[in-house]
PDB file of C-alpha atoms and ligand atoms in Angstrom:
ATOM      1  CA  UNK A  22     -14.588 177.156  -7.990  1.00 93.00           C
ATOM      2  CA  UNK A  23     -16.800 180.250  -8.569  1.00 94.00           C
ATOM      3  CA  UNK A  24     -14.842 181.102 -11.665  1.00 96.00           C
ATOM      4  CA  UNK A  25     -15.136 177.495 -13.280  1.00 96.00           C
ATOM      5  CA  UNK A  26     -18.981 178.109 -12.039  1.00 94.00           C
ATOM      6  CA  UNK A  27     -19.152 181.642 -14.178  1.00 95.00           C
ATOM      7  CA  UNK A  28     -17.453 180.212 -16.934  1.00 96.00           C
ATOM      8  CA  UNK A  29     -19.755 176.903 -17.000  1.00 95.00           C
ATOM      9  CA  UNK A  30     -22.888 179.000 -16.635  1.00 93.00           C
ATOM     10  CA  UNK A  31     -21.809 181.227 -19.937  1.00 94.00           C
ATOM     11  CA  UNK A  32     -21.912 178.254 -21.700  1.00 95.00           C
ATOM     12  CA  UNK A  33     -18.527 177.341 -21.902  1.00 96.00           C
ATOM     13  CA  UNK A  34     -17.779 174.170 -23.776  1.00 96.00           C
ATOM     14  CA  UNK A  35     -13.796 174.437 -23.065  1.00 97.00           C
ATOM     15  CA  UNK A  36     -12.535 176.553 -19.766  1.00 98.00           C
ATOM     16  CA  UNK A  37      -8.828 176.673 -19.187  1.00 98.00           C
ATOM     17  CA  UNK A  38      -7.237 177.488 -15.811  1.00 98.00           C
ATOM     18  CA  UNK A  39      -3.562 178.574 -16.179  1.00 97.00           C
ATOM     19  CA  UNK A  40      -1.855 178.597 -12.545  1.00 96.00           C
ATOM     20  CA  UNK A  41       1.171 179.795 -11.507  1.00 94.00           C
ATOM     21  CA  UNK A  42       2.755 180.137  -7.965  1.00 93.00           C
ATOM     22  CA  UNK A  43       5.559 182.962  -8.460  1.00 93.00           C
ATOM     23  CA  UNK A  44       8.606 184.227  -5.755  1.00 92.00           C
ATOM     24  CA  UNK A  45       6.933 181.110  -3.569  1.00 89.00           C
ATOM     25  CA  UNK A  46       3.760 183.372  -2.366  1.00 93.00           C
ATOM     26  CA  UNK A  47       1.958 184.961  -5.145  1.00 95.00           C
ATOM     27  CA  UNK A  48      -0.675 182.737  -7.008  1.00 96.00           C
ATOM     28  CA  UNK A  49      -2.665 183.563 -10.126  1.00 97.00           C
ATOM     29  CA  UNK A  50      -5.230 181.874 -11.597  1.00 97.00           C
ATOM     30  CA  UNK A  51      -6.042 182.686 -15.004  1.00 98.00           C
ATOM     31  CA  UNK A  52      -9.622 181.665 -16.188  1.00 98.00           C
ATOM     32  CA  UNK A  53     -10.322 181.413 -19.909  1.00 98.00           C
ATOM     33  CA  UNK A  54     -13.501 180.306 -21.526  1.00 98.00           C
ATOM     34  CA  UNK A  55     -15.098 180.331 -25.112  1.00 97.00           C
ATOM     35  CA  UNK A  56     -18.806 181.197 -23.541  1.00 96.00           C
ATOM     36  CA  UNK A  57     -21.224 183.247 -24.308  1.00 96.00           C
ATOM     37  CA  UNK A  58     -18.773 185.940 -22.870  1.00 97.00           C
ATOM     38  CA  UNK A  59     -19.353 189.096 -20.849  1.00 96.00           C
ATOM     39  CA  UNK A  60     -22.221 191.176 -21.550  1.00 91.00           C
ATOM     40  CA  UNK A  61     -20.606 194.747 -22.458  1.00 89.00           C
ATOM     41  CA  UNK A  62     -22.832 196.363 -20.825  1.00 89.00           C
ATOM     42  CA  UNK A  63     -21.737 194.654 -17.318  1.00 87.00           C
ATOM     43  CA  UNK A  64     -18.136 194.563 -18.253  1.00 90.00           C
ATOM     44  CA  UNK A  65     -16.940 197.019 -15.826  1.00 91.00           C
ATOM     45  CA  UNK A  66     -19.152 196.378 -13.284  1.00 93.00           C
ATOM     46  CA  UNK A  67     -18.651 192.256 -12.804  1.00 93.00           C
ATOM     47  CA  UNK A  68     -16.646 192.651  -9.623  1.00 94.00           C
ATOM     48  CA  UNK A  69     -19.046 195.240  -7.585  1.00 92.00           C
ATOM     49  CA  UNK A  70     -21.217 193.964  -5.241  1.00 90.00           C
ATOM     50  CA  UNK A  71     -24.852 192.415  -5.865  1.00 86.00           C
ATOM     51  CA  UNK A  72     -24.238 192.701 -10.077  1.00 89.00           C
ATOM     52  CA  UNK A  73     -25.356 189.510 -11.828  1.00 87.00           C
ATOM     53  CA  UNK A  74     -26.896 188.389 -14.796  1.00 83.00           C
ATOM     54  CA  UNK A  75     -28.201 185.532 -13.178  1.00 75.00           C
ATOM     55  CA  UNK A  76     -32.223 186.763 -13.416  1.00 66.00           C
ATOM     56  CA  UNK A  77     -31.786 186.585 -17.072  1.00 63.00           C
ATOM     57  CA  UNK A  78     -30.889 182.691 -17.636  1.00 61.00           C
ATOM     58  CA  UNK A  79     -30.748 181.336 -13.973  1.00 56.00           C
ATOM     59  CA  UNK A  80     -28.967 178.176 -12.930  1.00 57.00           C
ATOM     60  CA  UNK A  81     -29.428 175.801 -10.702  1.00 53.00           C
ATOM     61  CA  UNK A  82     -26.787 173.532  -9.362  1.00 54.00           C
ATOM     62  CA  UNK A  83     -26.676 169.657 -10.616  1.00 53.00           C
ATOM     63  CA  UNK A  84     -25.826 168.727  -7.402  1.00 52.00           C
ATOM     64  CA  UNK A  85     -28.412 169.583  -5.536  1.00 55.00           C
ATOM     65  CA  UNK A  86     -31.590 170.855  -7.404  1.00 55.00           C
ATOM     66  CA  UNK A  87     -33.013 172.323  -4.315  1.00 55.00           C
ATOM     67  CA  UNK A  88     -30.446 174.556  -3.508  1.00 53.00           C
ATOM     68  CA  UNK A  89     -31.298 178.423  -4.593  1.00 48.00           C
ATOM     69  CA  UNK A  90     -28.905 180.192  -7.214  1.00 52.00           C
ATOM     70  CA  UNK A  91     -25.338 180.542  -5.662  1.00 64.00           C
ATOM     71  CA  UNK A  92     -23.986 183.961  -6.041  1.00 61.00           C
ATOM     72  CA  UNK A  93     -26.396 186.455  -6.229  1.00 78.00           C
ATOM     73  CA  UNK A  94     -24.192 188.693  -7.353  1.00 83.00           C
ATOM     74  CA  UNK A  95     -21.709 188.745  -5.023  1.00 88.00           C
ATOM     75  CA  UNK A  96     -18.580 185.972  -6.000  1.00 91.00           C
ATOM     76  CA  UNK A  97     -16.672 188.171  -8.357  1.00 95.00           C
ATOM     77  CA  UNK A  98     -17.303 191.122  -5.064  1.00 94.00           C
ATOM     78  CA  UNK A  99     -15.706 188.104  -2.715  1.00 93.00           C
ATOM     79  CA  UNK A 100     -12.800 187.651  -4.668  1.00 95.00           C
ATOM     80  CA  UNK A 101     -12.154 191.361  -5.488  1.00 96.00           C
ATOM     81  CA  UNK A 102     -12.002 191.709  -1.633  1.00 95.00           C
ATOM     82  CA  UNK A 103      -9.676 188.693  -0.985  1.00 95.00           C
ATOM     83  CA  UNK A 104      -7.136 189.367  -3.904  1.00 97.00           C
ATOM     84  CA  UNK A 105      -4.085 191.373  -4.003  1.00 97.00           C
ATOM     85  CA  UNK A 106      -5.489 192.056  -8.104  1.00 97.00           C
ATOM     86  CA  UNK A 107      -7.740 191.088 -10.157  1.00 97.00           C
ATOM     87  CA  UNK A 108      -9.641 191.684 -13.528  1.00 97.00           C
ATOM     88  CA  UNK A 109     -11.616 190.833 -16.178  1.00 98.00           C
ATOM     89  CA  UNK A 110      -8.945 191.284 -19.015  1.00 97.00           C
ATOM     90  CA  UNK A 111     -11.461 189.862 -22.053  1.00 97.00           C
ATOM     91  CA  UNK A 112     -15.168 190.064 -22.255  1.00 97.00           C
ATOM     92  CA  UNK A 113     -14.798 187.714 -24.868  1.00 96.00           C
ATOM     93  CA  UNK A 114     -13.455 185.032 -27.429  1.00 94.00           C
ATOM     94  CA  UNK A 115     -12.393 184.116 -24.753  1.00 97.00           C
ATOM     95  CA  UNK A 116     -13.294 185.476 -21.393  1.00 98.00           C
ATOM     96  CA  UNK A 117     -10.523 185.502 -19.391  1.00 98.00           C
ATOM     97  CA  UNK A 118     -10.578 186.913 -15.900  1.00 98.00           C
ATOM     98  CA  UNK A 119      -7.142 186.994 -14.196  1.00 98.00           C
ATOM     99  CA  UNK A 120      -6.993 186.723 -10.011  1.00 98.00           C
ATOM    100  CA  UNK A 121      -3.773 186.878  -8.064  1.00 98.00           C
ATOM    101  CA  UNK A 122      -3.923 186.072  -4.263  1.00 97.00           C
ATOM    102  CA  UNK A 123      -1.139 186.354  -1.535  1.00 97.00           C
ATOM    103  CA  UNK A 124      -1.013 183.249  -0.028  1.00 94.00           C
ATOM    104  CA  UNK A 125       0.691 184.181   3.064  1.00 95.00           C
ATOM    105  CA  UNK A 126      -3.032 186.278   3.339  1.00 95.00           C
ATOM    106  CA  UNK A 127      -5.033 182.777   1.933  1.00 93.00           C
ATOM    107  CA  UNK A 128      -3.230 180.212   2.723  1.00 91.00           C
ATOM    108  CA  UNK A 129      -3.722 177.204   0.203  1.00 89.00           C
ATOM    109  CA  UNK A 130      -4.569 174.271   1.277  1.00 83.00           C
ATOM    110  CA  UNK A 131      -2.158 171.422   0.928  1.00 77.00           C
ATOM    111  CA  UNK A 132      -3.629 168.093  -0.975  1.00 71.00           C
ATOM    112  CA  UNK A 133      -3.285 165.143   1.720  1.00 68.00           C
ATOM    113  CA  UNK A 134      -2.768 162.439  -0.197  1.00 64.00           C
ATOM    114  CA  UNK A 135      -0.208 159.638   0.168  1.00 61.00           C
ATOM    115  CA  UNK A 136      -0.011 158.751  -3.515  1.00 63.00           C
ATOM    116  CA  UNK A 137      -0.392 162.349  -4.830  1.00 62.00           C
ATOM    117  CA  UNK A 138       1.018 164.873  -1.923  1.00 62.00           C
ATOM    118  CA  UNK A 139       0.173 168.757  -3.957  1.00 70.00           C
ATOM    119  CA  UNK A 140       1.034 172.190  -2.747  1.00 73.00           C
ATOM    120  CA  UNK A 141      -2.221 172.938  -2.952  1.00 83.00           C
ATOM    121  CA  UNK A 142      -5.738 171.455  -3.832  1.00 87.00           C
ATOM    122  CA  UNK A 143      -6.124 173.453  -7.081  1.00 93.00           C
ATOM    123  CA  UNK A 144      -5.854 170.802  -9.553  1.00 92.00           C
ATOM    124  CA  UNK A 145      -8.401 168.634  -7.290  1.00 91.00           C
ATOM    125  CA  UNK A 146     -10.339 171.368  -7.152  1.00 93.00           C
ATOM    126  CA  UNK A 147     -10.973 171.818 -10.999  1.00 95.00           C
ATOM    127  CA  UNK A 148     -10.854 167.883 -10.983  1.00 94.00           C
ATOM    128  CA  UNK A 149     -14.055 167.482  -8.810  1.00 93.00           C
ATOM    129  CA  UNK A 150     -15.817 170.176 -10.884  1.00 94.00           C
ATOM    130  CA  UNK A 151     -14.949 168.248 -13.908  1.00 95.00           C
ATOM    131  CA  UNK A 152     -16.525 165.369 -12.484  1.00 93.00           C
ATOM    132  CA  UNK A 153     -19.922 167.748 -11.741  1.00 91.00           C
ATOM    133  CA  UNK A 154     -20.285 169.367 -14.672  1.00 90.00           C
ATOM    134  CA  UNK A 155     -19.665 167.011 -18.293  1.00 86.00           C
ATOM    135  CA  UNK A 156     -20.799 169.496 -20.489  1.00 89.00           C
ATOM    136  CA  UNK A 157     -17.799 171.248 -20.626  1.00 94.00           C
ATOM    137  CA  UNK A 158     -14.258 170.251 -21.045  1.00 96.00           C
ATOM    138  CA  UNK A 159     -11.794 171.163 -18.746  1.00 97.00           C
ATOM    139  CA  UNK A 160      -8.029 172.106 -18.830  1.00 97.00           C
ATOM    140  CA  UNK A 161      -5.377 172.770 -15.503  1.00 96.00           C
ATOM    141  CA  UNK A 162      -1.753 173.549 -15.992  1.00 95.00           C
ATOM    142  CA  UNK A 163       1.175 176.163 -15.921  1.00 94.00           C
ATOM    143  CA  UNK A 164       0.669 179.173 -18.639  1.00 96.00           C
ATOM    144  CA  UNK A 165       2.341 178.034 -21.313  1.00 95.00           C
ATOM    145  CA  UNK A 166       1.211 174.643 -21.893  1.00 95.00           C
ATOM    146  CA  UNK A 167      -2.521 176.561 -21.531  1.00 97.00           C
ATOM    147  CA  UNK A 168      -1.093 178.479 -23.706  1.00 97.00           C
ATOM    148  CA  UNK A 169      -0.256 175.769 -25.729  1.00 96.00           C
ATOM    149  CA  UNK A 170      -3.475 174.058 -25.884  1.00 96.00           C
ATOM    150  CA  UNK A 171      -5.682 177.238 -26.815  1.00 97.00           C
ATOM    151  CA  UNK A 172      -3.645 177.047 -30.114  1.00 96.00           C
ATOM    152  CA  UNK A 173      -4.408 173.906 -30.872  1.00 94.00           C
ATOM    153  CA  UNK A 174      -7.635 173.800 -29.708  1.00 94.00           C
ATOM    154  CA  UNK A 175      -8.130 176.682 -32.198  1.00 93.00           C
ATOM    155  CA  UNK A 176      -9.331 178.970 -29.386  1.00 93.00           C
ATOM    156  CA  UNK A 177      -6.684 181.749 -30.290  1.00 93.00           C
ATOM    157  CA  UNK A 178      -4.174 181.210 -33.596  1.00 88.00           C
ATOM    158  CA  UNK A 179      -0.777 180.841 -34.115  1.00 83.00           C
ATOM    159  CA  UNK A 180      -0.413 183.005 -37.426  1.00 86.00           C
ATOM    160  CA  UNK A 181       1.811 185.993 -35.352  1.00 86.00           C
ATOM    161  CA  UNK A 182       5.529 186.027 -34.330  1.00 94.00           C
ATOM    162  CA  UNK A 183       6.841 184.860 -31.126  1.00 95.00           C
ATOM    163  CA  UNK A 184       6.729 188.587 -29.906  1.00 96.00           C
ATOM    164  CA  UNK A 185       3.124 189.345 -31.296  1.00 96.00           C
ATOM    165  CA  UNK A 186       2.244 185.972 -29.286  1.00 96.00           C
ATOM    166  CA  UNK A 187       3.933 187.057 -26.122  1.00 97.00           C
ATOM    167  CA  UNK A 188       1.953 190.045 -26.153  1.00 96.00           C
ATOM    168  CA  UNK A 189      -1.157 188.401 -27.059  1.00 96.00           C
ATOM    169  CA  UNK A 190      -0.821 186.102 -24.062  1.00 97.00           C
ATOM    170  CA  UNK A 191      -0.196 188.463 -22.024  1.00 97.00           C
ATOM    171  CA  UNK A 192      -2.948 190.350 -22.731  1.00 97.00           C
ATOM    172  CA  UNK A 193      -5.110 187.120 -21.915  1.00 98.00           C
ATOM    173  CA  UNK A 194      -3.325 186.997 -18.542  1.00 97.00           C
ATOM    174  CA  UNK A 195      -0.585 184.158 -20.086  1.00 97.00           C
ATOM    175  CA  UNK A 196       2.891 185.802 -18.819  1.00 95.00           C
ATOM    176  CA  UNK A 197       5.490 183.614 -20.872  1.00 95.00           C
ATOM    177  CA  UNK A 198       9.047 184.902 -22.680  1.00 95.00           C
ATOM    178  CA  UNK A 199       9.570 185.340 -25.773  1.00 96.00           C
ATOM    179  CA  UNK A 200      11.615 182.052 -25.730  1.00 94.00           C
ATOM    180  CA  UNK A 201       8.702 180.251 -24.139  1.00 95.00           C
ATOM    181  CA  UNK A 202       6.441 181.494 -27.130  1.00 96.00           C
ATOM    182  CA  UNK A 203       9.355 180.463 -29.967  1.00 95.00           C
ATOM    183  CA  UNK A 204       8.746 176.539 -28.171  1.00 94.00           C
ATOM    184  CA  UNK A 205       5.309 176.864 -28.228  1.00 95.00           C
ATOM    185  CA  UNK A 206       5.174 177.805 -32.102  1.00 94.00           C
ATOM    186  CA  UNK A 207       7.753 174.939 -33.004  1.00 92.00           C
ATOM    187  CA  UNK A 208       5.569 172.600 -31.059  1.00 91.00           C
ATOM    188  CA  UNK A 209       7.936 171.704 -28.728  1.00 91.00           C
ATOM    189  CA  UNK A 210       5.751 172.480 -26.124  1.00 92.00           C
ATOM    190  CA  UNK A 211       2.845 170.181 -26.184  1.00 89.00           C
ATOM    191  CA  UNK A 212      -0.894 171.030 -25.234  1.00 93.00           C
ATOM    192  CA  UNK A 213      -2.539 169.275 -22.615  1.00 93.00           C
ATOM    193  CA  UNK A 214      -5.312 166.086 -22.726  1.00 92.00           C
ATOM    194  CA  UNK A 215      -8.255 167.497 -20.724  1.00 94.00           C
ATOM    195  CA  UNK A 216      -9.341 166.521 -17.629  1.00 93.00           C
ATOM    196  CA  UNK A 217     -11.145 163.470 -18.093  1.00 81.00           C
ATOM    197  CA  UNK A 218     -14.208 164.071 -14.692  1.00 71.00           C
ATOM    198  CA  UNK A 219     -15.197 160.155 -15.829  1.00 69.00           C
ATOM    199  CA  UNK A 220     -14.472 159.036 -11.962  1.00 53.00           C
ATOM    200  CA  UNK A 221     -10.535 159.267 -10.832  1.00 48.00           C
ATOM    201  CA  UNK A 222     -10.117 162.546 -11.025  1.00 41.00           C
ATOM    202  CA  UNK A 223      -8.636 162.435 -14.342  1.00 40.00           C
ATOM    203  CA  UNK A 224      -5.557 160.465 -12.636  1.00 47.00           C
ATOM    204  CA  UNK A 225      -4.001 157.612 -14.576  1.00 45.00           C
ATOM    205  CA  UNK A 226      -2.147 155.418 -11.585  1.00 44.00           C
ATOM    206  CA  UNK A 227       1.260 154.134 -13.015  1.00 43.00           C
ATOM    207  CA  UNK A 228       3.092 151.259 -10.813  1.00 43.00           C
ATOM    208  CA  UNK A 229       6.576 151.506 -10.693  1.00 43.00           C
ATOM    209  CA  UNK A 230       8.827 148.798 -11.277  1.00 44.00           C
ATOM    210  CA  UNK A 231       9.337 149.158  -6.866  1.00 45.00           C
ATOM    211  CA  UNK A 232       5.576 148.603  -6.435  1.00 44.00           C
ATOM    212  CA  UNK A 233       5.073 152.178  -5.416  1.00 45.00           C
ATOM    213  CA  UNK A 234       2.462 154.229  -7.156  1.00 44.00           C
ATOM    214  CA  UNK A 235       3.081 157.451  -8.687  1.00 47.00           C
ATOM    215  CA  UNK A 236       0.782 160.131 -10.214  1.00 46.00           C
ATOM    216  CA  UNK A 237       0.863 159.983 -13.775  1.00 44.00           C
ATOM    217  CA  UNK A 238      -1.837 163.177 -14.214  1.00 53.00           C
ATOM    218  CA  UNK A 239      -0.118 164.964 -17.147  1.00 65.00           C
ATOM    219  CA  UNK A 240       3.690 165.395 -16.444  1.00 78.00           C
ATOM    220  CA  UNK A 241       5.693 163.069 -18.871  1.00 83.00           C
ATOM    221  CA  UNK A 242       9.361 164.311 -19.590  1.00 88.00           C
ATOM    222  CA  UNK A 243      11.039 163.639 -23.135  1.00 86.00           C
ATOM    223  CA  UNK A 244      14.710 164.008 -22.726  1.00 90.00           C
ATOM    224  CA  UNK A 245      15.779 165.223 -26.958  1.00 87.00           C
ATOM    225  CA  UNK A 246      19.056 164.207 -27.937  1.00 88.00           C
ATOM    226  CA  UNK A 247      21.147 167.370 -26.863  1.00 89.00           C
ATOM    227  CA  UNK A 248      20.104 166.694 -22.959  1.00 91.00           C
ATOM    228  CA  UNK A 249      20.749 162.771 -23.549  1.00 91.00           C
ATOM    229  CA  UNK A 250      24.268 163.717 -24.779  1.00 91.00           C
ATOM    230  CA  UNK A 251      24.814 165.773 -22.282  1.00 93.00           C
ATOM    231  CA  UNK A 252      23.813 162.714 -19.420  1.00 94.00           C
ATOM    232  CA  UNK A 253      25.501 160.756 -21.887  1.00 93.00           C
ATOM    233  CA  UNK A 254      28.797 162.471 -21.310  1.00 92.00           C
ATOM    234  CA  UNK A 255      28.164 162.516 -17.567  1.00 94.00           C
ATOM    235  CA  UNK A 256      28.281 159.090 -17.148  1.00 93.00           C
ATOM    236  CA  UNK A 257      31.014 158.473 -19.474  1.00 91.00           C
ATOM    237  CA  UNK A 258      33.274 160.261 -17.005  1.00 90.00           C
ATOM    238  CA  UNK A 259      31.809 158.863 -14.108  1.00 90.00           C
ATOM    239  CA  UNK A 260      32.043 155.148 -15.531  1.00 89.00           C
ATOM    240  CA  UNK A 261      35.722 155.584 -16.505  1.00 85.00           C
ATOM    241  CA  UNK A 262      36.848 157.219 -12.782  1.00 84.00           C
ATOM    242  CA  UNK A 263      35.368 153.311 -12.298  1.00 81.00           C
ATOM    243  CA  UNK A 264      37.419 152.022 -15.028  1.00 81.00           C
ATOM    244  CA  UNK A 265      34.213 150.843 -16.795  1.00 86.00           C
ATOM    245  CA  UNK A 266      32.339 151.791 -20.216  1.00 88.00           C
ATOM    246  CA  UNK A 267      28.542 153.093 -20.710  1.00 90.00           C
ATOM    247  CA  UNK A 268      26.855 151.795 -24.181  1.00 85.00           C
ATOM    248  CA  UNK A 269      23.579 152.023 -25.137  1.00 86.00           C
ATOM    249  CA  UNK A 270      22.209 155.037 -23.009  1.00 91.00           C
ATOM    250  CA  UNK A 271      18.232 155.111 -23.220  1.00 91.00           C
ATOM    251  CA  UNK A 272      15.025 156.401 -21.618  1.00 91.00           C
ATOM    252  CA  UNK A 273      11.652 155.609 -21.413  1.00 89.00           C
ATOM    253  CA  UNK A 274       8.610 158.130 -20.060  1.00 87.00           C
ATOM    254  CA  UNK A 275       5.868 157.078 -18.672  1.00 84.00           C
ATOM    255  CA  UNK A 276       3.207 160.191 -17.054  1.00 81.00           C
ATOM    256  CA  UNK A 277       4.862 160.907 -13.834  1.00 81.00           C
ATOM    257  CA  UNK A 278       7.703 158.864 -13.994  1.00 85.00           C
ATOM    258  CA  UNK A 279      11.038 158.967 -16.459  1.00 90.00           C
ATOM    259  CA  UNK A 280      13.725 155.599 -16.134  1.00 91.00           C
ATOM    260  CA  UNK A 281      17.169 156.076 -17.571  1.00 93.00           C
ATOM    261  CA  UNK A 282      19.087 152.952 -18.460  1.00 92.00           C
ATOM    262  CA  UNK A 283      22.574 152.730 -19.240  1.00 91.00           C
ATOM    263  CA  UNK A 284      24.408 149.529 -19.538  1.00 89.00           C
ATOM    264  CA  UNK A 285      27.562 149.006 -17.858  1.00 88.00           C
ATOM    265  CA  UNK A 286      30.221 147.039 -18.720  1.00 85.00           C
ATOM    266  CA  UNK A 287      34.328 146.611 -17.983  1.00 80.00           C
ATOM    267  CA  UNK A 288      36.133 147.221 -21.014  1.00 74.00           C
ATOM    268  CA  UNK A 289      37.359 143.751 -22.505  1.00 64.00           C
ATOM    269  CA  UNK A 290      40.785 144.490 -23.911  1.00 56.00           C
ATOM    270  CA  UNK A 291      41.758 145.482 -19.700  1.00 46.00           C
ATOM    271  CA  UNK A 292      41.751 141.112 -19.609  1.00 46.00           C
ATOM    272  CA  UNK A 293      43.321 140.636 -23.248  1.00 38.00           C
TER     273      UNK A 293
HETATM  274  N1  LIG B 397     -16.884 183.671 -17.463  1.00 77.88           N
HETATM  275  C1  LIG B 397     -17.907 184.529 -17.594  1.00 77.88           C
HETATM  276  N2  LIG B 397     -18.555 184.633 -18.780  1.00 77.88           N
HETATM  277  C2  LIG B 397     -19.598 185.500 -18.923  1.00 77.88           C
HETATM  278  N3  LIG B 397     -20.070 186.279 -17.915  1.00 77.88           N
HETATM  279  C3  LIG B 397     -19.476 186.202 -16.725  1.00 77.88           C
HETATM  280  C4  LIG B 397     -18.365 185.334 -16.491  1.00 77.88           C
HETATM  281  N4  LIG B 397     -17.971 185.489 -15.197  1.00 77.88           N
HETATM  282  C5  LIG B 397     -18.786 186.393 -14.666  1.00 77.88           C
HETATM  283  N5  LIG B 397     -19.700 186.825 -15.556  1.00 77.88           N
HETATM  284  C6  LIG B 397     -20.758 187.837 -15.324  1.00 77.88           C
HETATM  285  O1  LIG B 397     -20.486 188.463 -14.068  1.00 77.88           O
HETATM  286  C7  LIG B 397     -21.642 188.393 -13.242  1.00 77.88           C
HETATM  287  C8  LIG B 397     -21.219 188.368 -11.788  1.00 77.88           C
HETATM  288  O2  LIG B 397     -20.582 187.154 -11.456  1.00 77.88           O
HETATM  289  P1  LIG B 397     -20.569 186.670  -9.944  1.00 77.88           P
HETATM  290  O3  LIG B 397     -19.991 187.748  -9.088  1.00 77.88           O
HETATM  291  O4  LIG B 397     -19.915 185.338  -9.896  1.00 77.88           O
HETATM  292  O5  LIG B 397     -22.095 186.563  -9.556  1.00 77.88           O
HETATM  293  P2  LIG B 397     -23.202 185.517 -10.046  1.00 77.88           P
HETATM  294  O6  LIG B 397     -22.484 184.361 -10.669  1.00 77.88           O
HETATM  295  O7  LIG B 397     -23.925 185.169  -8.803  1.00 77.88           O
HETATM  296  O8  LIG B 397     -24.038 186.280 -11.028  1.00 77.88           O
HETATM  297  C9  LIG B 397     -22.391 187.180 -13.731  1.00 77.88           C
HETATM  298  O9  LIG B 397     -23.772 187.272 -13.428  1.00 77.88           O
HETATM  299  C10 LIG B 397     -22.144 187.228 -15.230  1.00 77.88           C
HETATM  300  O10 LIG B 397     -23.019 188.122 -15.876  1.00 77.88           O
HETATM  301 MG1  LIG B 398     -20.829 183.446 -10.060  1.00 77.88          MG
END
C-alpha cells in the first residue's frame, strides 16, 4: 500500500506491481511507475529514516481530507526494517523499487472469500487502492506478463534480443528466462487489462454451466494446437481401451474457467 501511495503521489499515471511467491516463502513485490521519478539527490537516501519529499508538494489523502500527511518520512524506513532486501533499482523512467519479505517472518494474510479464496490479499489490496485513487491506472500480476504489458504500454521497448531483454528486466527487478523473454517478444505472452477500481474490484463474475461462480479476474488459458494434440492423443487412447472414438476435440476459455469438449461416439462398423 505505501508503495502504490509513493508511486501515486509522483504522479504516476500507470504503476505496475509484479509479484511473485518463490520456494513457497519468499515474496517480492516489484513496484514500477512512470512518475515524476526519484529526485537524484534523495536516491540513496529513500529508505533512511525521517527522509521525504513530502514538504515540497504535500498530499493529502482522498479518503479522508482531515487526516495529516501519512509517512513523514518514515514508510520506505518501515519496510527496509521488515524485509529480508530491498531497493530502489531505478530512479526513473520508470521507478521501480524492488521489496522481498520472508513470509514465515510476515505472514500474508489469506483472502477469505468463498467465491475468490487467494493466498494472500495482495491483489485486493492493489484492487481497493484502484478503487481510491482513478487518476492512475493500475496493473497486478506475475513478472512476465508485467513484463509484458510495459512493452506494450510503451513504458520500456522491445527493439533488443531476448538476452538484452532478460537483462533489462532484471535490472527493473523482472527475473524471467531467456525463454520467458523469446514468448514475450513473439507475443505469445499477452499483457494484462488494468485493474478497472469502477466498483467490483476489477472482478468480472463468470457462472458456470453448475451454477457455481468462479473468478474470472485475468486468468484465461488458450490451449494452441500442439497442447490440443497432445490431449487429443490422450483421449484417443483412453476412448479406444473403451472401445469408443473421440471426434471433434474443442475448447472454449472464458476468464477463470477453460471447458474441453470431446464428442464420444462407438465406432459404427463394430454393428455392420
Ligand atoms: N515511486 C516513487 N517515485 C518518486 N519518489 C519516490 C517514490 N517512492 C518514494 N519516493 C521518495 O522517497 C521519499 C520517502 O518515501 P517514504 O518513506 O514513503 O516517505 P513519505 O512518502 O512519507 O515521504 C518520498 O518522500 C519521495 O521523495
Ligand atoms: Mg510514502
Amino acid at each position: 500500500m505505501e508503495l502504490l501511495r509513493n508511486a501515486r503521489d509522483a504522479g504516476a499515471r500507470n504503476i505496475y506491481v509484479a509479484s511473485v511467491l518463490r520456494r513457497r516463502r519468499y515474496r517480492t513485490l516489484t513496484v514500477l511507475d512512470d512518475g515524476q521519478g526519484v529526485d537524484e539527490r534523495y536516491a540513496t537516501l529513500i529508505f533512511e529514516p525521517g527522509v521525504t519529499t513530502r514538504h515540497l508538494n504535500p498530499t493529502i489523502e482522498a479518503v479522508d481530507p482531515n487526516s495529516p500527511p501519512h509517512g513523514a518520512g518514515l514508510s520506505l524506513y518501515h519496510i527496509r526494517n521488515l524485509a529480508v532486501r530491498s531497493s530502489l533499482l531505478s530512479a526513473a523512467s520508470p521507478t521501480s523499487i524492488t521489496v522481498t519479505f520472508d513470509t514465515r517472518v510476515l505472514p500474508e494474510r489469506s483472502l477469505q472469500s468463498t467465491t475468490r479464496p487467494s493466498r494472500s490479499n495482495l491483489r485486493a489490496t492493489v484492487e481497493n487502492f484502484a478503487r481510491t485513487s482513478r487518476t492512475s491506472a493500475f496493473y497486478y500480476a506475475q513478472p512476465a506478463k508485467i513484463l509484458a504489458s510495459l512493452i506494450k504500454n510503451h513504458i520500456i521497448h522491445n527493439d533488443e534480443s531476448a538476452v538484452e531483454l532478460v537483462e533489462l528486466a532484471e535490472a527493473l527487478g523482472l527475473r524471467i528466462s531467456t525463454r520467458t523473454a523469446q514468448k514475450i517478444k513473439n507475443g505469445e505472452i499477452p499483457a494484462i487489462e488494468r485493474i478497472d477500481g469502477s466498483g467490483d474490484g476489477g472482478r468480472r463474475r463468470v457462472m458456470t454451466e453448475r451454477g457455481g461462480e468462479v473468478d474470472g479476474s485475468t486468468a484465461l488459458l488458450d490451449l494452441g494446437d500442439e497442447q490440443m494434440s497432445r490431449i487429443a492423443v490422450i483421449l484417443r487412447e483412453a476412448a479406444h481401451a473403451s472401445y469408443v472414438e473421440v471426434h471433434d476435440l474443442r475448447q472454449s476459455s472464458r476468464p477463470g474457467e477453460i471447458t474441453l469438449t470431446a464428442r464420444v461416439r462407438e465406432p459404427e462398423d463394430e454393428y455392420e
